[in-house]
Short mmCIF file of C-alpha atoms in Angstrom, two decimals:
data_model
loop_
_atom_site.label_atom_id
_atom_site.label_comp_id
_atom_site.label_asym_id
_atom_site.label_seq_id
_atom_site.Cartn_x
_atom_site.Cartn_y
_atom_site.Cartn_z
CA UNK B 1 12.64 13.61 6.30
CA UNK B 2 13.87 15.60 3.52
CA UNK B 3 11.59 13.55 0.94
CA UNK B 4 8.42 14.15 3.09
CA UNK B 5 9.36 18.05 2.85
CA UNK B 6 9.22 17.59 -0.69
CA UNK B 7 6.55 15.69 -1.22
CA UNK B 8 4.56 18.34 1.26
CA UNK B 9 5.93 20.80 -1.42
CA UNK B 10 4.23 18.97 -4.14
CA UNK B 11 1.12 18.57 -2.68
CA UNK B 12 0.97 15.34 -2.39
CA UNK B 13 -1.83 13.39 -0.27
CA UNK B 14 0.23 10.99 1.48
CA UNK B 15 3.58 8.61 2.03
CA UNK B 16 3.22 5.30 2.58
CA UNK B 17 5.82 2.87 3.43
CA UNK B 18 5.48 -0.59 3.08
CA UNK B 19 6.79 -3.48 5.27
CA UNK B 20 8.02 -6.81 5.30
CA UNK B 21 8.90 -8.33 8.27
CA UNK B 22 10.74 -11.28 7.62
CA UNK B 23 13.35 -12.41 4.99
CA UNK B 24 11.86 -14.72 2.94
CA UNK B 25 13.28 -17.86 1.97
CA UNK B 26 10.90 -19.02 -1.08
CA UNK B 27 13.71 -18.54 -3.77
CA UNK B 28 16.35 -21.32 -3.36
CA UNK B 29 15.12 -22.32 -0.19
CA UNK B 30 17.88 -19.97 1.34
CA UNK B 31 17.85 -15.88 2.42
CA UNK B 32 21.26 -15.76 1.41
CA UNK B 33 19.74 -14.52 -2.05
CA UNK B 34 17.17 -11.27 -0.16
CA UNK B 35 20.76 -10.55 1.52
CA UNK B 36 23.26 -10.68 -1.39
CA UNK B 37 20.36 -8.54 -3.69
CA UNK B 38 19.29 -6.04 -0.90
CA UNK B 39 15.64 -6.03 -1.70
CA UNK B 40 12.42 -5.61 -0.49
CA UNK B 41 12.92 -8.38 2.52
CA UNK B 42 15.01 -5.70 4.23
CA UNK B 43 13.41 -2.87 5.82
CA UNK B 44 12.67 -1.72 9.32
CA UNK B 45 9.95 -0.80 11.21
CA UNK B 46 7.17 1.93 9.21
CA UNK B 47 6.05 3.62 12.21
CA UNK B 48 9.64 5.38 13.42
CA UNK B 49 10.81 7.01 10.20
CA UNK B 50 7.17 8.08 9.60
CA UNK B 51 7.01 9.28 12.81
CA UNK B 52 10.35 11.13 12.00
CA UNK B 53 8.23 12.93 8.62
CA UNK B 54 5.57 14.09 11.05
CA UNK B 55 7.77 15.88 12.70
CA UNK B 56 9.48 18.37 9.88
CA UNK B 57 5.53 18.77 7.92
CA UNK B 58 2.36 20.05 8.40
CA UNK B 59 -0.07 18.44 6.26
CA UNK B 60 1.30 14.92 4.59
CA UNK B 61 -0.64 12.18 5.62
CA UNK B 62 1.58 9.45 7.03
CA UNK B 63 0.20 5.73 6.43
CA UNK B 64 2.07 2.52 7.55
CA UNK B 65 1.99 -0.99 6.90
CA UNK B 66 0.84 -2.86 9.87
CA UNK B 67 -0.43 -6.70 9.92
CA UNK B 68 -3.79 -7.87 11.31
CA UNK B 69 -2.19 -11.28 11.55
CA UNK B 70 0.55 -10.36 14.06
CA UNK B 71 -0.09 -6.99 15.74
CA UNK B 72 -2.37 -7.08 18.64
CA UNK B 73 -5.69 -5.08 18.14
CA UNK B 74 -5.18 -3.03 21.41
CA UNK B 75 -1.66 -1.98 20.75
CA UNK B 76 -2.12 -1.13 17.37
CA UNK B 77 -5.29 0.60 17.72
CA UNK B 78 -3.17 2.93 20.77
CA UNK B 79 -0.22 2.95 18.07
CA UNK B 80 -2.47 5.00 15.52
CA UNK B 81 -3.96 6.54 17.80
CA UNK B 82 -1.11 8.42 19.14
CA UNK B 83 0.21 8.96 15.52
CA UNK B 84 -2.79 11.00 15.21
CA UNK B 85 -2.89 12.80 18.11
CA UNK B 86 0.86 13.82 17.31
CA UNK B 87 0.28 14.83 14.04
CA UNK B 88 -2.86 16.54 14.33
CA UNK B 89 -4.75 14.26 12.24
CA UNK B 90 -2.23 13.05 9.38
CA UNK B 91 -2.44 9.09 10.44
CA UNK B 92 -3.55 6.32 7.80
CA UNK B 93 -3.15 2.66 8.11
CA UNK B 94 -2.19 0.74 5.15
CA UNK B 95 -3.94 -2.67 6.38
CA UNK B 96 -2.17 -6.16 5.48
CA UNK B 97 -2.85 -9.31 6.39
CA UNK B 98 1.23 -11.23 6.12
CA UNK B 99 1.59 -13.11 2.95
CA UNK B 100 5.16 -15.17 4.13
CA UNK B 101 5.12 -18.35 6.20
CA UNK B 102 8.50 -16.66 7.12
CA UNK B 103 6.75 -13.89 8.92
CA UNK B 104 4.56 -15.91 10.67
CA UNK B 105 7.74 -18.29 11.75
CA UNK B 106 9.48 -14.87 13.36
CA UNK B 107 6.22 -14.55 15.42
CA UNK B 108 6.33 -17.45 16.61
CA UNK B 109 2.59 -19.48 14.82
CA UNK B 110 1.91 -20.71 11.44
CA UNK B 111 0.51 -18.67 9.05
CA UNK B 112 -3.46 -18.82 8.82
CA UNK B 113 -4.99 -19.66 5.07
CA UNK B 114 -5.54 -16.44 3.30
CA UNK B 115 -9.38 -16.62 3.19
CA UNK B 116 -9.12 -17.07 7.35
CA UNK B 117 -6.25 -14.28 7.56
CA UNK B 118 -9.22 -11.93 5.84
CA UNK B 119 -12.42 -13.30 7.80
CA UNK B 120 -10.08 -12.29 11.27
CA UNK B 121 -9.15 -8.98 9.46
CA UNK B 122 -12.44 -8.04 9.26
CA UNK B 123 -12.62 -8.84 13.31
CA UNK B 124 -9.57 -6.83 13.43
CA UNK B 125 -10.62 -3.80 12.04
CA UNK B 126 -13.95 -3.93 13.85
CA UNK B 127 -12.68 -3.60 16.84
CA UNK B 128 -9.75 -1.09 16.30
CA UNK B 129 -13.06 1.21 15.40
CA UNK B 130 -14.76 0.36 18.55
CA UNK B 131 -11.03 1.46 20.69
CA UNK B 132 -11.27 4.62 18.54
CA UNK B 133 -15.01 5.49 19.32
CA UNK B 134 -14.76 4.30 22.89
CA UNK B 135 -13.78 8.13 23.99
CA UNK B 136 -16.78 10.54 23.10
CA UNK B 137 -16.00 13.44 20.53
CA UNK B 138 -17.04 15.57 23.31
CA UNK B 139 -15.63 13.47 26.43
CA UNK B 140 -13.19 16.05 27.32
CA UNK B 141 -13.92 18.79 29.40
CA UNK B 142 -10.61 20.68 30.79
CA UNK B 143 -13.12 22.02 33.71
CA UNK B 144 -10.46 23.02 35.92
CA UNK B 145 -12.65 24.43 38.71
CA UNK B 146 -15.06 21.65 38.84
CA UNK B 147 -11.91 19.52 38.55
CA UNK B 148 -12.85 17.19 36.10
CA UNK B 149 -10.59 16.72 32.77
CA UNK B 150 -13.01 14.08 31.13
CA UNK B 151 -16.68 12.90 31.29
CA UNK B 152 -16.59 9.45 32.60
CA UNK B 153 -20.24 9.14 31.06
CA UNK B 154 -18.73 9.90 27.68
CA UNK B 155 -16.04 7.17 27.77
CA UNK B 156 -16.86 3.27 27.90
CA UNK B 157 -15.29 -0.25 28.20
CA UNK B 158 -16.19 -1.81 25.12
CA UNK B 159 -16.18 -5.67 25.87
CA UNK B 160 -15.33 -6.78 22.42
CA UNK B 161 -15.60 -10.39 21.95
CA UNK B 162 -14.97 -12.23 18.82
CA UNK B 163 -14.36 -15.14 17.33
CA UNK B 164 -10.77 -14.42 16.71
CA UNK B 165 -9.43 -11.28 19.40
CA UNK B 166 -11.50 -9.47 22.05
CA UNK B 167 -10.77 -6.72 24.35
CA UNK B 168 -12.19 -4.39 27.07
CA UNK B 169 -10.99 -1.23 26.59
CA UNK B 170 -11.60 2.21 26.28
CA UNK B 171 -8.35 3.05 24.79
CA UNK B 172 -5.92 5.37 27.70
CA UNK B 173 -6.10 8.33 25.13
CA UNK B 174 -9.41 10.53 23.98
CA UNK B 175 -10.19 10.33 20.77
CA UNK B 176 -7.60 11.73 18.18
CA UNK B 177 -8.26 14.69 15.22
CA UNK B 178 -9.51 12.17 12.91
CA UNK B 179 -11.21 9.75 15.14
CA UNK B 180 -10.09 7.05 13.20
CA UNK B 181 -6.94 7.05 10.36
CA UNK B 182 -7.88 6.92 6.73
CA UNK B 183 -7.17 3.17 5.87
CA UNK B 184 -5.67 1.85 2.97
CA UNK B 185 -5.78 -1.76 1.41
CA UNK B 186 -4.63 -3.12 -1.70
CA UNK B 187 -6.78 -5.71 -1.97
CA UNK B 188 -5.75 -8.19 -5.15
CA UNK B 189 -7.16 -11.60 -5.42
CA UNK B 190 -11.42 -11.91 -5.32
CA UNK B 191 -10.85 -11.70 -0.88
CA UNK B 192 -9.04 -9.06 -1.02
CA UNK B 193 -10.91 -6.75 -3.13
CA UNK B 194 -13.87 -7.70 -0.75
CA UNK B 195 -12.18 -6.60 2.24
CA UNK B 196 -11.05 -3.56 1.04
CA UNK B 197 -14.78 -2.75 -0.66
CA UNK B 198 -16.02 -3.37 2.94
CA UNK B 199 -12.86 -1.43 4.97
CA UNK B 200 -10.49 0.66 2.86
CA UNK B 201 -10.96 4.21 2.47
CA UNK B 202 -8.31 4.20 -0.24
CA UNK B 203 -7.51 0.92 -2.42
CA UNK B 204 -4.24 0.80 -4.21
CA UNK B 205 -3.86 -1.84 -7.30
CA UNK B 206 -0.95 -2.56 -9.70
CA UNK B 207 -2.09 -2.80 -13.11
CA UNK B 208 -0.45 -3.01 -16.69
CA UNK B 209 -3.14 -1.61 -18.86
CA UNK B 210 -6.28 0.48 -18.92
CA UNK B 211 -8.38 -2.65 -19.01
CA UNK B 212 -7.18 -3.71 -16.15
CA UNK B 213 -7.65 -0.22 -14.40
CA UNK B 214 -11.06 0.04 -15.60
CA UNK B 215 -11.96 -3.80 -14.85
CA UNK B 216 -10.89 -2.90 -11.46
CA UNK B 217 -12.50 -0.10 -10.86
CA UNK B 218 -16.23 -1.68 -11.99
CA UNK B 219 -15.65 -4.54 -9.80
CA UNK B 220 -14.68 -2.86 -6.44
CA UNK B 221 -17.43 -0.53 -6.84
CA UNK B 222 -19.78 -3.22 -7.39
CA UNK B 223 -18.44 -4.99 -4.11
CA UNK B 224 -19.22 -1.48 -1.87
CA UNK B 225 -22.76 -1.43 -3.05
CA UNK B 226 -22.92 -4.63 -1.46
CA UNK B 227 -22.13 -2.94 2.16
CA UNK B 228 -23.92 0.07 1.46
CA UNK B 229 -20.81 2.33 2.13
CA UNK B 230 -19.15 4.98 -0.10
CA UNK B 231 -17.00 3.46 -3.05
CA UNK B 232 -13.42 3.57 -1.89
CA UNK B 233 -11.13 5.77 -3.69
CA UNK B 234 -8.76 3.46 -6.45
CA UNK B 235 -5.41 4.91 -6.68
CA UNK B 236 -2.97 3.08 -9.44
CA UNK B 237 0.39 2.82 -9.24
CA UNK B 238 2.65 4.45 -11.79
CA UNK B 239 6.28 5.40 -12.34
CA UNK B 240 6.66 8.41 -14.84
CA UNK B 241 9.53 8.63 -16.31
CA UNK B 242 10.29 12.18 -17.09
CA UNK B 243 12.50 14.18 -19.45
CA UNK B 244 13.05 17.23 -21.48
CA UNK B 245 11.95 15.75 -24.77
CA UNK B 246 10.21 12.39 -25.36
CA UNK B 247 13.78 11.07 -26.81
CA UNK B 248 15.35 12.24 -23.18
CA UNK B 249 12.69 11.01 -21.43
CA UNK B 250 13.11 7.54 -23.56
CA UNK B 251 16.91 7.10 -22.96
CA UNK B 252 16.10 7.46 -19.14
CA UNK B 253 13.29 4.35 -19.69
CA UNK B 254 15.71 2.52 -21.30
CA UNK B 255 18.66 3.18 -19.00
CA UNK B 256 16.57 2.52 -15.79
CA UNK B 257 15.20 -1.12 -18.05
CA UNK B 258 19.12 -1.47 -17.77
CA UNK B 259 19.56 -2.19 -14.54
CA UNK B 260 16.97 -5.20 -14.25
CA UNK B 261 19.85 -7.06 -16.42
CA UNK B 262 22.31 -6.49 -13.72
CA UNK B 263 22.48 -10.13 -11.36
CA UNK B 264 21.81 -8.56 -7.82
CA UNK B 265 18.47 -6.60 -9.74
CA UNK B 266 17.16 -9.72 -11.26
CA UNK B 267 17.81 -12.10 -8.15
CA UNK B 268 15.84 -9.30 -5.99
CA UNK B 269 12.85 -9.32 -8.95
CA UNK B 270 12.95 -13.06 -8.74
CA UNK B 271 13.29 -13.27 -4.99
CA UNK B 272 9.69 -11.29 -4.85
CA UNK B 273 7.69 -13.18 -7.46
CA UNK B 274 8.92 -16.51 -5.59
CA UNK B 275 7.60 -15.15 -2.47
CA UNK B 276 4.24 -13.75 -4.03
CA UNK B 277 3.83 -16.48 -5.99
CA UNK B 278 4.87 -19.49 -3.03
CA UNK B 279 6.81 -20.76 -6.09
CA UNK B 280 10.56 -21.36 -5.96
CA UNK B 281 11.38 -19.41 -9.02
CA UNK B 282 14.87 -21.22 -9.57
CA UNK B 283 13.85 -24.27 -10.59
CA UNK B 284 12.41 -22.83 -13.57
CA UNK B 285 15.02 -22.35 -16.52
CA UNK B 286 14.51 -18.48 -17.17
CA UNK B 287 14.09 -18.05 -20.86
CA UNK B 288 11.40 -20.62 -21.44
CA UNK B 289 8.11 -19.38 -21.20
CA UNK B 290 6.67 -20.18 -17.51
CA UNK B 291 3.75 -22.05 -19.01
CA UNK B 292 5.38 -24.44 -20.60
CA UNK B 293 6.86 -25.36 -17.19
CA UNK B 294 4.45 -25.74 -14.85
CA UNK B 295 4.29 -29.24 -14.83
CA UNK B 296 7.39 -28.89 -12.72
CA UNK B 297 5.31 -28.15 -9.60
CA UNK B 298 3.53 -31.17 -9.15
CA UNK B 299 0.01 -30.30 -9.28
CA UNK B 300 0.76 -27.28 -6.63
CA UNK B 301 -1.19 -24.21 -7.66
CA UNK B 302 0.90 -20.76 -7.28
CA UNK B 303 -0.72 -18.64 -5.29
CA UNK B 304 -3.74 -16.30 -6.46
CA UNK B 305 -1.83 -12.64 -6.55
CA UNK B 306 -1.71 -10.24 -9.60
CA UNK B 307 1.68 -11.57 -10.56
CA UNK B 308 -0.02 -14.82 -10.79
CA UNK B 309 -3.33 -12.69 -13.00
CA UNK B 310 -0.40 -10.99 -15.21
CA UNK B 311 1.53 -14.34 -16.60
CA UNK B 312 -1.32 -16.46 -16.73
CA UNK B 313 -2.47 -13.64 -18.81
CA UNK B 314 0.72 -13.64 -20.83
CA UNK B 315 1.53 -17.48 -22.37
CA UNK B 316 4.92 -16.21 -23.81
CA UNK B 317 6.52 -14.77 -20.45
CA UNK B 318 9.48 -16.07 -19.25
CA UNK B 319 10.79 -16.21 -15.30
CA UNK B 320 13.50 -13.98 -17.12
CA UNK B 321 10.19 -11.70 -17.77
CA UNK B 322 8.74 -11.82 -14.28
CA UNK B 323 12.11 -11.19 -12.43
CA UNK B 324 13.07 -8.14 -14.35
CA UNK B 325 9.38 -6.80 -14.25
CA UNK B 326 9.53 -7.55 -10.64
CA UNK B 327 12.88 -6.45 -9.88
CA UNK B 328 11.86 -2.86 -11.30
CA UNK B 329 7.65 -2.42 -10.14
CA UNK B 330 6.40 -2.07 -13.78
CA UNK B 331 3.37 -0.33 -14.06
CA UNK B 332 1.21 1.23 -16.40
CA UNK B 333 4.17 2.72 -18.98
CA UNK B 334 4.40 6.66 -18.60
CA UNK B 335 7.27 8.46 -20.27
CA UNK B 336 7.67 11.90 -21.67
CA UNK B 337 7.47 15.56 -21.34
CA UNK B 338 6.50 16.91 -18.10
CA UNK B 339 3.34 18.05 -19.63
CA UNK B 340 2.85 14.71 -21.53
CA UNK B 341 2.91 13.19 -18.29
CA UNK B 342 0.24 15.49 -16.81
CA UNK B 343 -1.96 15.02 -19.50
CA UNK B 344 -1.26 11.18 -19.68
CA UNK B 345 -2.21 10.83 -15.67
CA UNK B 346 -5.70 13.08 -16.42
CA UNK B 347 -6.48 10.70 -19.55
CA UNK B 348 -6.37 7.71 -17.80
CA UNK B 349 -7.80 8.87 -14.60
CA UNK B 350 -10.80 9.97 -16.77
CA UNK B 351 -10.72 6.51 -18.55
CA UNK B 352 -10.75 4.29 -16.03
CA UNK B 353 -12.61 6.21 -12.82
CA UNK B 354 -9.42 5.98 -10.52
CA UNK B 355 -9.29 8.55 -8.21
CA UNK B 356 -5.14 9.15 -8.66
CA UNK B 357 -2.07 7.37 -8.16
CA UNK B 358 0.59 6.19 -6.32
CA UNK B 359 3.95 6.87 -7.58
CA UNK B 360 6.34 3.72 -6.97
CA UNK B 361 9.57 3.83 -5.62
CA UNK B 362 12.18 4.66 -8.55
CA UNK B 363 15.89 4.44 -8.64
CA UNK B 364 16.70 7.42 -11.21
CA UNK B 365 18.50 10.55 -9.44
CA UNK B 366 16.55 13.21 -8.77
CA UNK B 367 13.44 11.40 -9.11
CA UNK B 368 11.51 12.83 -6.64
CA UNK B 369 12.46 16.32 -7.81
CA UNK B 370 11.36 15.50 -11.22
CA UNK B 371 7.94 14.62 -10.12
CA UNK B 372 7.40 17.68 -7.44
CA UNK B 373 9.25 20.46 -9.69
CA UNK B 374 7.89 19.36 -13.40
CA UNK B 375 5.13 17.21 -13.39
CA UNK B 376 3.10 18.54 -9.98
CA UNK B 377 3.09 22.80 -11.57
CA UNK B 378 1.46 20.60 -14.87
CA UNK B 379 -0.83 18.96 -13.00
CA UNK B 380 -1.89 22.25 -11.56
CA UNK B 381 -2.00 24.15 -14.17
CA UNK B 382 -4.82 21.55 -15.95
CA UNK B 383 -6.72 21.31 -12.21
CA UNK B 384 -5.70 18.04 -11.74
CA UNK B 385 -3.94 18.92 -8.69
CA UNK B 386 -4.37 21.20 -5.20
CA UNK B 387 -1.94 24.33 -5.18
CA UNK B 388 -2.86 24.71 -1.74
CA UNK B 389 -3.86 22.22 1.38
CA UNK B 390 -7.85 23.22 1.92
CA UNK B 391 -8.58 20.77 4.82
CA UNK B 392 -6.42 20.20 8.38
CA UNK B 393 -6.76 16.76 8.51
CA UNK B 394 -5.45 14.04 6.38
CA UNK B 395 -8.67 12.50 5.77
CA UNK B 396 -9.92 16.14 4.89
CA UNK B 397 -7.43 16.27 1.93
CA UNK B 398 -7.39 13.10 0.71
CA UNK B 399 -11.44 13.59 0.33
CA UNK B 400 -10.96 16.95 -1.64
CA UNK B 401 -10.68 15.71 -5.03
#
């Protein structure tokens, strides 16, 4: 709660939390590994502490990570639906598909193929619109002496059915502030990128250069024109490392590089690549470079994610490499001033046609303040940045810039 006041402070779009909501096992075979490290295999529920940040701000957007392959459509659909209503339009939807056999085994089915987890996404997300446009903007009428609260004219079953999910409806609550919540996707492999071209109002990518940024860019734009639909907005992920002086700033990089050599940091970097890549990462020795090892798997192709684009890219990288990279989200390399920052973030926005960015989670004290009180008034100051919320809606703010 205290970290979505400041955020609010800094005029920031939006705070999304990601989920995972299984423990995976990929990496030795075992969870004991997830548990020992404490990473991103533990973490509860999106939707309660977000609910809890609605609650102390006024205009942060509030997106969770929900699963097409597990939620149903109806009860997520009423989910963000109420999210917006209680907010006053701040809900977004961050939309996954499950990448862990694990998760599916928690639910109870096997995990679909990730081409058929996508083609039933895009079912998915059909039909959540339909629940959200099956109350009229205008259905409500509050006409207390003709004694009607809604116009049953203006709100309809909508007798989805699909190859995958179907559903009657309407949904038990009018349409909310936004009619729908501004959806997010981070759409990776070739599948991906086409559902969120189709889908995502906002795409979020992890990428190491401006190459990649600008390669990125080209090709999801290229994908929209396909479905005639406005080019979603590309936001990059970053993780500015800030300091008085570029030396200051420096020793912080290098302290927070630090950690990633501590055991419980590089089991949880290793723990993730295993599970992104559906590659037990321990049977590789760590300091020989990866590709030199692959004949280890048997002719079993690790699984098309950018980790898998970023070593295959990189003949020299070691597991060593991958865990510590993993273990601390390496991004695009920002470190400096406050205003070197700033002016870093406008350069490569201009470069490479992303629309802003997504700063990662960070482990440095007083991160968050270092981003709100030093980098945000920089941003400003070069109009790369609001100074003031000009829409009511979520949706309405993200759109401004």
């Amino acid at each position: 709660m205290d970290a979505a006041r400041t955020l609010e402070r800094g005029m920031f779009d939006a705070v999304l939390i990601a989920d995972q909501p299984s423990i995976d096992d990929t990496y030795t075979g075992s969870i004991a590994p997830a548990l020992r490290a404490g990473n991103d295999s533990l973490c509860g529920d999106p939707l309660v502490p977000l609910a809890m940040m609605g609650a102390v701000t006024k205009h942060i957007g509030l997106v969770p990570t929900l699963t097409t392959t597990f939620h149903p459509p109806y009860l997520l659909a009423r989910q963000l639906n109420a999210m917006d209503h209680m907010t006053n339009g701040r809900a977004g939807w961050n939309v996954v598909t499950s990448t862990r056999l694990t998760d599916g085994h928690n639910f109870g089915i096997d995990l679909p193929d990730k081409d058929l987890r996508y083609d039933m996404a895009d079912e998915f997300v059909e039909l959540c619109h339909k629940l959200w446009n099956s109350w009229e903007p205008d259905a409500i009428e509050m006409d207390i002496g003709g004694g009607q609260f809604a116009n049953p004219e203006k709100v309809s079953a909508i007798n989805f059915e699909g190859k995958w999910f179907r559903s009657r409806g309407p949904l038990t609550m009018p349409r909310s502030p936004q009619g729908s919540p501004v959806i997010f996707q981070a759409g990776g492999s070739g599948r991906g990128r086409q559902f969120a071209a189709k889908n995502a109002d906002c795409i979020l990518s992890n990428q190491n250069s401006i190459a990649g940024m600008k390669e990125y860019v080209d090709d999801v734009t290229a994908r929209s024109k396909e479905f005639d639909r406005p080019v979603p907005r590309v936001l990059f992920s970053i993780q500015p490392i800030v300091g008085d002086t570029q030396e200051a700033a420096e020793e912080k990089r290098r302290a927070y590089e630090r950690l990633a050599d501590h055991e419980a940091y590089l089991t949880s970097g290793l723990v993730f690549a295993s599970m992104s890549l559906g590659v037990d990462m321990a049977q590789f020795d760590l300091d020989t470079p990866l590709a030199d090892q692959l004949h280890k798997l048997d002719g079993k192709k690790p699984g098309e994610s950018l980790l898998f684009q970023y070593f295959k890219a990189r003949p020299d990288v070691t597991p060593r490499d991958i865990g510590r990279n993993e273990a601390l989200k390496t991004t695009l390399p920002m470190c400096g001033t406050p205003e070197q920052i700033a002016r870093q973030m406008q350069e490569v926005a201009e470069e490479t046609g992303a629309a802003g960015f997504m700063i990662r989670e960070a482990f440095l004290p007083s991160y968050l303040s270092d981003i709100v009180d030093r980098v945000v008034p920089e941003l400003q100051a070069i109009g790369a940045m609001r100074t003031a919320y000009a829409g009511k809606t979520f949706r309405e703010n993200i759109l401004e810039f």
